[in-house]
Amino acid sequence: MRDRFDRPLRDLRISVTDRCNFRCRYCMPRERFGEQHTFLPRRALLSFEEIERFVSACLPLGLSKVRITGGEPLLRPGVPALVQRLSTLGVETALTTNASLLRDQAPLLADSGLDRVTVSLDAIDPQTHASMADCTIPVETVLEGIEAALENDLGPVKVNCVVQRGVNESEVPALVGHFQGTGVIVRFIEYMDVGRTNGWSPGQVVHSMDLLKELQREFDFVPIEGESPSDVATRWAHSDGSGEIGFISSVSEPFCGDCVRARLSADGHLFTCLFASGGHDLRAIIHDGGAIDELTDAIAAVWSRRTDRYSEMRSSETSSLPRIEMSYIGG
Ligand code: SAM
Ligand code: SF4
Ligand code: SF4
């Protein structure tokens, strides 16, 4: 089953909550996600059983990977139980987390069959971390979470760092140095115009090639071949074999042509693009609990009409369209 541009559905990101204990300024700025913000009520969230049905319904369409995300997924109680249900279906399972709760949950997650963990970390420097994440959870807690992931073999562990001009560029070599030789792969992500609350402007984006040039003054890197065309990162290895880094250049080198990814919000809306103006409300059919084939047909109907390629078309015209927030749709 392919969309209008011949792209299969291989990868599903599942948001299990829209809440978070961080307020990263580029994702959930406190002015917009403060006390007054209305999050999804508990009763609106898909149950783990419903998420499992949804994933089962995607299998005949070619789905092979799921990533549990949010909001902060580990705030939702019982994520290891969800992972266990999904791994039993035979899909590869991954988790994206801010790692604030990972130290305690890593052993249970490992037992549940989780294949991989990605931790978001934008700075090693405590002050820069505190001001970017706008929270009181210290960077040490995140680093302990990463350690716990390594100790429990939740690998290969990746660290994602969103780079913002004038905010954390100086953290880039520090992160590379910190994780060199540890087996952790650090990937630098171009700051994206997701949602409508972060005040994004093109001038805040640091292009991956400029970052690489800067890094090459200090480190010696050699390019590595990507594993598959749908790999979103370009990969570079330390020439002495002490590890690798990656760049996700969603702004300067969009990869819509190979985008095989769908997103399911915590309350059962299916999104076919990170920059979608709206989702497809599949709640009725998910809650219905009827035959799985009906759900498969509904997902196939959405996917087969898909024409998204926002990043390739990014312009002043597209940037004025409404866009869903990343904490809701699942990053
Ligand atoms: N809370 C979890 C975390 O931070 O890992 C999972 C959800 S978060 C929305 C997923 C990823 O989206 C994080 O790695 C975050 O850095 C990234 N992200 C959020 N807003 C972004 C933006 N405007 N541009 C690029 N990446 C962004
Ligand atoms: Fe929370 Fe993740 Fe968004 Fe930061 S990036 S505010 S940790 S959901
Ligand atoms: Fe996929 Fe949309 Fe991102 Fe393009 S902009 S890579 S279609 S999610």
GROMACS .gro file of C-alpha atoms and ligand atoms in nm:
model
  374
    1MET     CA    1   0.000   0.000   0.000
    2ARG     CA    2   0.153   0.327  -0.115
    3ASP     CA    3   0.058   0.694  -0.093
    4ARG     CA    4   0.021   0.923  -0.396
    5PHE     CA    5   0.402   0.962  -0.415
    6ASP     CA    6   0.465   0.588  -0.393
    7ARG     CA    7   0.574   0.597  -0.026
    8PRO     CA    8   0.485   0.295   0.192
    9LEU     CA    9   0.373   0.320   0.557
   10ARG     CA   10   0.659   0.166   0.755
   11ASP     CA   11   0.695   0.374   1.067
   12LEU     CA   12   0.436   0.484   1.325
   13ARG     CA   13   0.498   0.736   1.605
   14ILE     CA   14   0.253   0.698   1.886
   15SER     CA   15   0.198   0.981   2.131
   16VAL     CA   16   0.083   0.838   2.464
   17THR     CA   17   0.035   1.175   2.637
   18ASP     CA   18   0.040   1.544   2.546
   19ARG     CA   19   0.177   1.637   2.891
   20CYS     CA   20   0.539   1.704   2.977
   21ASN     CA   21   0.748   1.787   3.283
   22PHE     CA   22   0.982   2.005   3.069
   23ARG     CA   23   0.888   2.327   2.892
   24CYS     CA   24   1.149   2.332   2.614
   25ARG     CA   25   1.118   2.677   2.466
   26TYR     CA   26   1.112   2.550   2.107
   27CYS     CA   27   0.837   2.295   2.180
   28MET     CA   28   0.613   2.393   2.476
   29PRO     CA   29   0.695   2.754   2.566
   30ARG     CA   30   0.565   2.821   2.917
   31GLU     CA   31   0.372   3.132   2.808
   32ARG     CA   32   0.156   2.907   2.590
   33PHE     CA   33   0.167   2.586   2.793
   34GLY     CA   34   0.124   2.735   3.141
   35GLU     CA   35  -0.127   2.677   3.418
   36GLN     CA   36  -0.412   2.780   3.191
   37HIS     CA   37  -0.337   2.528   2.917
   38THR     CA   38  -0.593   2.252   2.876
   39PHE     CA   39  -0.434   1.914   2.821
   40LEU     CA   40  -0.625   1.610   2.703
   41PRO     CA   41  -0.834   1.463   2.985
   42ARG     CA   42  -0.727   1.115   3.098
   43ARG     CA   43  -1.048   0.961   2.960
   44ALA     CA   44  -0.966   1.090   2.609
   45LEU     CA   45  -0.643   0.891   2.583
   46LEU     CA   46  -0.644   0.571   2.383
   47SER     CA   47  -0.604   0.272   2.611
   48PHE     CA   48  -0.304   0.041   2.562
   49GLU     CA   49  -0.542  -0.218   2.420
   50GLU     CA   50  -0.666   0.034   2.162
   51ILE     CA   51  -0.310   0.131   2.069
   52GLU     CA   52  -0.229  -0.238   2.026
   53ARG     CA   53  -0.531  -0.280   1.796
   54PHE     CA   54  -0.422   0.020   1.593
   55VAL     CA   55  -0.073  -0.119   1.547
   56SER     CA   56  -0.214  -0.462   1.456
   57ALA     CA   57  -0.433  -0.291   1.197
   58CYS     CA   58  -0.126  -0.128   1.039
   59LEU     CA   59   0.067  -0.456   1.007
   60PRO     CA   60  -0.101  -0.576   0.686
   61LEU     CA   61  -0.010  -0.237   0.534
   62GLY     CA   62   0.363  -0.299   0.587
   63LEU     CA   63   0.432  -0.134   0.924
   64SER     CA   64   0.761  -0.250   1.076
   65LYS     CA   65   0.856   0.009   1.340
   66VAL     CA   66   0.680   0.196   1.619
   67ARG     CA   67   0.815   0.475   1.834
   68ILE     CA   68   0.649   0.572   2.160
   69THR     CA   69   0.662   0.944   2.221
   70GLY     CA   70   0.463   1.242   2.343
   71GLY     CA   71   0.470   1.488   2.534
   72GLU     CA   72   0.688   1.300   2.774
   73PRO     CA   73   0.589   0.934   2.728
   74LEU     CA   74   0.731   0.813   3.060
   75LEU     CA   75   0.486   1.036   3.248
   76ARG     CA   76   0.214   0.792   3.144
   77PRO     CA   77   0.205   0.503   3.390
   78GLY     CA   78   0.266   0.155   3.249
   79VAL     CA   79   0.464   0.232   2.930
   80PRO     CA   80   0.667  -0.092   2.971
   81ALA     CA   81   0.340  -0.288   2.958
   82LEU     CA   82   0.252  -0.114   2.631
   83VAL     CA   83   0.596  -0.191   2.488
   84GLN     CA   84   0.550  -0.555   2.581
   85ARG     CA   85   0.217  -0.572   2.396
   86LEU     CA   86   0.370  -0.410   2.086
   87SER     CA   87   0.688  -0.619   2.079
   88THR     CA   88   0.474  -0.931   2.086
   89LEU     CA   89   0.327  -0.816   1.753
   90GLY     CA   90   0.674  -0.843   1.598
   91VAL     CA   91   0.734  -0.473   1.526
   92GLU     CA   92   1.057  -0.298   1.621
   93THR     CA   93   0.990  -0.078   1.925
   94ALA     CA   94   1.163   0.249   2.016
   95LEU     CA   95   1.107   0.526   2.266
   96THR     CA   96   1.185   0.899   2.254
   97THR     CA   97   1.215   1.056   2.598
   98ASN     CA   98   1.361   1.352   2.784
   99ALA     CA   99   1.510   1.086   3.018
  100SER     CA  100   1.396   1.259   3.337
  101LEU     CA  101   1.232   0.932   3.447
  102LEU     CA  102   1.450   0.690   3.255
  103ARG     CA  103   1.694   0.593   3.531
  104ASP     CA  104   1.417   0.420   3.728
  105GLN     CA  105   1.225   0.280   3.432
  106ALA     CA  106   1.515   0.150   3.218
  107PRO     CA  107   1.525  -0.202   3.371
  108LEU     CA  108   1.149  -0.254   3.324
  109LEU     CA  109   1.167  -0.116   2.970
  110ALA     CA  110   1.451  -0.355   2.887
  111ASP     CA  111   1.248  -0.648   3.023
  112SER     CA  112   0.949  -0.539   2.816
  113GLY     CA  113   1.143  -0.593   2.493
  114LEU     CA  114   1.209  -0.229   2.399
  115ASP     CA  115   1.461  -0.229   2.115
  116ARG     CA  116   1.595   0.128   2.121
  117VAL     CA  117   1.592   0.453   2.314
  118THR     CA  118   1.645   0.807   2.189
  119VAL     CA  119   1.707   1.074   2.452
  120SER     CA  120   1.659   1.444   2.381
  121LEU     CA  121   1.939   1.654   2.522
  122ASP     CA  122   2.026   1.999   2.391
  123ALA     CA  123   2.308   2.096   2.628
  124ILE     CA  124   2.558   1.952   2.874
  125ASP     CA  125   2.611   2.287   3.041
  126PRO     CA  126   2.369   2.297   3.340
  127GLN     CA  127   2.260   2.659   3.283
  128THR     CA  128   2.201   2.617   2.911
  129HIS     CA  129   2.008   2.297   2.976
  130ALA     CA  130   1.795   2.462   3.245
  131SER     CA  131   1.711   2.762   3.030
  132MET     CA  132   1.635   2.559   2.714
  133ALA     CA  133   1.425   2.295   2.892
  134ASP     CA  134   1.283   2.561   3.128
  135CYS     CA  135   1.258   2.315   3.415
  136THR     CA  136   1.424   2.240   3.747
  137ILE     CA  137   1.520   1.881   3.660
  138PRO     CA  138   1.899   1.896   3.636
  139VAL     CA  139   2.101   1.779   3.337
  140GLU     CA  140   2.265   1.516   3.566
  141THR     CA  141   1.929   1.337   3.588
  142VAL     CA  142   1.916   1.317   3.208
  143LEU     CA  143   2.276   1.190   3.196
  144GLU     CA  144   2.193   0.926   3.460
  145GLY     CA  145   1.897   0.820   3.244
  146ILE     CA  146   2.132   0.775   2.946
  147GLU     CA  147   2.371   0.572   3.164
  148ALA     CA  148   2.083   0.351   3.275
  149ALA     CA  149   1.979   0.295   2.913
  150LEU     CA  150   2.335   0.184   2.829
  151GLU     CA  151   2.360  -0.041   3.135
  152ASN     CA  152   2.033  -0.209   3.041
  153ASP     CA  153   2.135  -0.257   2.676
  154LEU     CA  154   1.859  -0.035   2.539
  155GLY     CA  155   2.084   0.031   2.246
  156PRO     CA  156   2.201   0.167   2.024
  157VAL     CA  157   2.124   0.468   2.246
  158LYS     CA  158   2.087   0.791   2.052
  159VAL     CA  159   2.088   1.148   2.178
  160ASN     CA  160   1.896   1.408   1.977
  161CYS     CA  161   2.002   1.771   2.008
  162VAL     CA  162   1.801   2.051   1.849
  163VAL     CA  163   2.042   2.328   1.756
  164GLN     CA  164   1.926   2.689   1.776
  165ARG     CA  165   2.143   2.976   1.660
  166GLY     CA  166   2.264   3.192   1.946
  167VAL     CA  167   2.128   2.948   2.204
  168ASN     CA  168   2.322   2.619   2.210
  169GLU     CA  169   2.564   2.610   1.915
  170SER     CA  170   2.856   2.610   2.158
  171GLU     CA  171   2.715   2.292   2.316
  172VAL     CA  172   2.760   2.098   1.991
  173PRO     CA  173   3.135   2.017   2.028
  174ALA     CA  174   3.081   1.962   2.402
  175LEU     CA  175   2.815   1.698   2.330
  176VAL     CA  176   3.031   1.528   2.067
  177GLY     CA  177   3.327   1.519   2.308
  178HIS     CA  178   3.116   1.400   2.601
  179PHE     CA  179   2.974   1.099   2.416
  180GLN     CA  180   3.284   1.006   2.212
  181GLY     CA  181   3.383   0.651   2.302
  182THR     CA  182   3.062   0.575   2.495
  183GLY     CA  183   2.863   0.407   2.216
  184VAL     CA  184   2.600   0.684   2.227
  185ILE     CA  185   2.524   0.835   1.885
  186VAL     CA  186   2.457   1.209   1.903
  187ARG     CA  187   2.242   1.353   1.626
  188PHE     CA  188   2.202   1.723   1.560
  189ILE     CA  189   1.860   1.832   1.441
  190GLU     CA  190   1.787   2.152   1.255
  191TYR     CA  191   1.537   2.360   1.449
  192MET     CA  192   1.202   2.323   1.272
  193ASP     CA  193   0.893   2.539   1.229
  194VAL     CA  194   0.669   2.281   1.398
  195GLY     CA  195   0.350   2.415   1.558
  196ARG     CA  196   0.259   2.781   1.593
  197THR     CA  197   0.386   2.869   1.940
  198ASN     CA  198   0.766   2.871   1.928
  199GLY     CA  199   0.818   3.186   1.719
  200TRP     CA  200   1.046   3.002   1.472
  201SER     CA  201   1.231   3.205   1.214
  202PRO     CA  202   1.471   3.081   0.943
  203GLY     CA  203   1.757   3.280   1.101
  204GLN     CA  204   1.746   3.055   1.410
  205VAL     CA  205   1.831   2.745   1.206
  206VAL     CA  206   2.195   2.634   1.193
  207HIS     CA  207   2.245   2.430   0.876
  208SER     CA  208   2.398   2.089   0.932
  209MET     CA  209   2.677   2.147   0.682
  210ASP     CA  210   2.789   2.459   0.873
  211LEU     CA  211   2.788   2.261   1.198
  212LEU     CA  212   2.990   1.982   1.042
  213LYS     CA  213   3.247   2.230   0.911
  214GLU     CA  214   3.284   2.377   1.260
  215LEU     CA  215   3.314   2.033   1.418
  216GLN     CA  216   3.580   1.929   1.167
  217ARG     CA  217   3.815   2.190   1.314
  218GLU     CA  218   3.821   1.984   1.634
  219PHE     CA  219   3.733   1.627   1.532
  220ASP     CA  220   3.825   1.407   1.237
  221PHE     CA  221   3.515   1.254   1.077
  222VAL     CA  222   3.465   1.017   0.786
  223PRO     CA  223   3.125   0.967   0.617
  224ILE     CA  224   2.925   0.645   0.672
  225GLU     CA  225   2.669   0.506   0.427
  226GLY     CA  226   2.305   0.526   0.542
  227GLU     CA  227   2.140   0.189   0.606
  228SER     CA  228   1.821   0.259   0.411
  229PRO     CA  229   1.678   0.544   0.200
  230SER     CA  230   1.430   0.623   0.479
  231ASP     CA  231   1.716   0.694   0.725
  232VAL     CA  232   1.663   1.054   0.815
  233ALA     CA  233   2.018   1.116   0.942
  234THR     CA  234   2.341   1.158   0.749
  235ARG     CA  235   2.607   0.973   0.946
  236TRP     CA  236   2.971   1.049   1.022
  237ALA     CA  237   3.221   0.838   1.219
  238HIS     CA  238   3.520   0.946   1.427
  239SER     CA  239   3.812   0.834   1.208
  240ASP     CA  240   3.971   0.650   1.505
  241GLY     CA  241   3.660   0.432   1.546
  242SER     CA  242   3.553   0.596   1.871
  243GLY     CA  243   3.192   0.647   1.767
  244GLU     CA  244   2.957   0.823   1.530
  245ILE     CA  245   2.740   1.131   1.502
  246GLY     CA  246   2.451   1.225   1.273
  247PHE     CA  247   2.272   1.523   1.126
  248ILE     CA  248   1.901   1.554   1.063
  249SER     CA  249   1.869   1.835   0.812
  250SER     CA  250   1.492   1.867   0.790
  251VAL     CA  251   1.513   2.232   0.685
  252SER     CA  252   1.822   2.255   0.462
  253GLU     CA  253   1.786   1.910   0.300
  254PRO     CA  254   1.427   1.789   0.335
  255PHE     CA  255   1.363   1.417   0.298
  256CYS     CA  256   0.989   1.409   0.220
  257GLY     CA  257   1.050   1.187  -0.085
  258ASP     CA  258   1.141   0.898   0.147
  259CYS     CA  259   0.903   0.980   0.432
  260VAL     CA  260   0.734   0.656   0.541
  261ARG     CA  261   0.610   0.788   0.875
  262ALA     CA  262   0.266   0.837   1.025
  263ARG     CA  263   0.174   0.976   1.368
  264LEU     CA  264  -0.105   0.878   1.604
  265SER     CA  265  -0.205   1.136   1.865
  266ALA     CA  266  -0.280   1.025   2.220
  267ASP     CA  267  -0.653   1.070   2.154
  268GLY     CA  268  -0.672   0.873   1.829
  269HIS     CA  269  -0.612   1.117   1.541
  270LEU     CA  270  -0.391   0.998   1.257
  271PHE     CA  271  -0.150   1.252   1.104
  272THR     CA  272   0.037   1.187   0.781
  273CYS     CA  273   0.285   1.475   0.823
  274LEU     CA  274   0.454   1.652   1.113
  275PHE     CA  275   0.334   1.981   0.966
  276ALA     CA  276  -0.024   1.876   0.901
  277SER     CA  277  -0.296   2.132   0.966
  278GLY     CA  278  -0.522   1.859   1.099
  279GLY     CA  279  -0.548   1.489   1.165
  280HIS     CA  280  -0.790   1.216   1.065
  281ASP     CA  281  -1.025   1.140   1.351
  282LEU     CA  282  -1.027   0.761   1.380
  283ARG     CA  283  -1.156   0.756   1.738
  284ALA     CA  284  -1.496   0.610   1.658
  285ILE     CA  285  -1.355   0.317   1.468
  286ILE     CA  286  -1.073   0.262   1.720
  287HIS     CA  287  -1.313   0.269   2.019
  288ASP     CA  288  -1.568   0.054   1.838
  289GLY     CA  289  -1.365  -0.260   1.900
  290GLY     CA  290  -1.510  -0.429   1.588
  291ALA     CA  291  -1.321  -0.618   1.320
  292ILE     CA  292  -0.958  -0.514   1.276
  293ASP     CA  293  -1.000  -0.518   0.896
  294GLU     CA  294  -1.226  -0.213   0.919
  295LEU     CA  295  -0.957  -0.020   1.099
  296THR     CA  296  -0.697  -0.137   0.846
  297ASP     CA  297  -0.922  -0.013   0.562
  298ALA     CA  298  -0.971   0.325   0.732
  299ILE     CA  299  -0.593   0.372   0.777
  300ALA     CA  300  -0.529   0.257   0.419
  301ALA     CA  301  -0.787   0.505   0.290
  302VAL     CA  302  -0.607   0.791   0.467
  303TRP     CA  303  -0.258   0.682   0.364
  304SER     CA  304  -0.341   0.614   0.000
  305ARG     CA  305  -0.460   0.974  -0.041
  306ARG     CA  306  -0.148   1.120   0.122
  307THR     CA  307   0.035   1.393  -0.071
  308ASP     CA  308   0.231   1.559   0.213
  309ARG     CA  309   0.571   1.708   0.146
  310TYR     CA  310   0.570   2.016   0.363
  311SER     CA  311   0.946   2.049   0.415
  312GLU     CA  312   1.014   2.032   0.043
  313MET     CA  313   0.760   2.307  -0.017
  314ARG     CA  314   0.846   2.524   0.285
  315SER     CA  315   0.786   2.888   0.187
  316SER     CA  316   0.626   3.202   0.324
  317GLU     CA  317   0.295   3.069   0.189
  318THR     CA  318   0.310   2.732   0.364
  319SER     CA  319   0.439   2.886   0.687
  320SER     CA  320   0.117   3.081   0.738
  321LEU     CA  321  -0.097   2.764   0.737
  322PRO     CA  322  -0.222   2.629   1.072
  323ARG     CA  323  -0.001   2.356   1.220
  324ILE     CA  324  -0.046   2.110   1.504
  325GLU     CA  325   0.189   2.130   1.805
  326MET     CA  326   0.463   1.867   1.829
  327SER     CA  327   0.379   1.782   2.193
  328TYR     CA  328   0.031   1.675   2.075
  329ILE     CA  329   0.115   1.499   1.750
  330GLY     CA  330   0.422   1.316   1.885
  331GLY     CA  331   0.776   1.416   1.791
  332SAM     N1  332   0.943   1.452   2.536
  332SAM     C1  333   1.014   1.359   2.456
  332SAM     C2  334   1.150   1.414   2.420
  332SAM     O1  335   1.171   1.535   2.429
  332SAM     O2  336   1.233   1.332   2.381
  332SAM     C3  337   0.941   1.312   2.332
  332SAM     C4  338   0.861   1.413   2.257
  332SAM     S1  339   0.952   1.549   2.183
  332SAM     C5  340   0.823   1.639   2.103
  332SAM     C6  341   1.034   1.463   2.050
  332SAM     C7  342   1.147   1.534   1.986
  332SAM     O3  343   1.101   1.647   1.916
  332SAM     C8  344   1.255   1.584   2.080
  332SAM     O4  345   1.379   1.526   2.044
  332SAM     C9  346   1.257   1.733   2.057
  332SAM     O5  347   1.384   1.787   2.071
  332SAM    C10  348   1.204   1.743   1.916
  332SAM     N2  349   1.149   1.874   1.885
  332SAM    C11  350   1.049   1.939   1.948
  332SAM     N3  351   1.027   2.059   1.890
  332SAM    C12  352   1.116   2.069   1.787
  332SAM    C13  353   1.142   2.169   1.689
  332SAM     N4  354   1.075   2.282   1.684
  332SAM     N5  355   1.240   2.145   1.598
  332SAM    C14  356   1.309   2.029   1.602
  332SAM     N6  357   1.287   1.931   1.690
  332SAM    C15  358   1.192   1.951   1.783
  333SF4    FE1  359   0.869   1.804   2.656
  333SF4    FE2  360   0.999   1.675   2.470
  333SF4    FE3  361   0.867   1.898   2.407
  333SF4    FE4  362   1.084   1.916   2.558
  333SF4     S1  363   1.075   1.844   2.346
  333SF4     S2  364   0.886   2.016   2.598
  333SF4     S3  365   1.078   1.730   2.671
  333SF4     S4  366   0.778   1.710   2.474
  334SF4    FE1  367   0.744   1.362   0.620
  334SF4    FE2  368   0.595   1.583   0.636
  334SF4    FE3  369   0.842   1.579   0.740
  334SF4    FE4  370   0.808   1.578   0.474
  334SF4     S1  371   0.754   1.740   0.613
  334SF4     S2  372   0.952   1.448   0.591
  334SF4     S3  373   0.621   1.453   0.454
  334SF4     S4  374   0.668   1.454   0.806
   0.00000   0.00000   0.00000
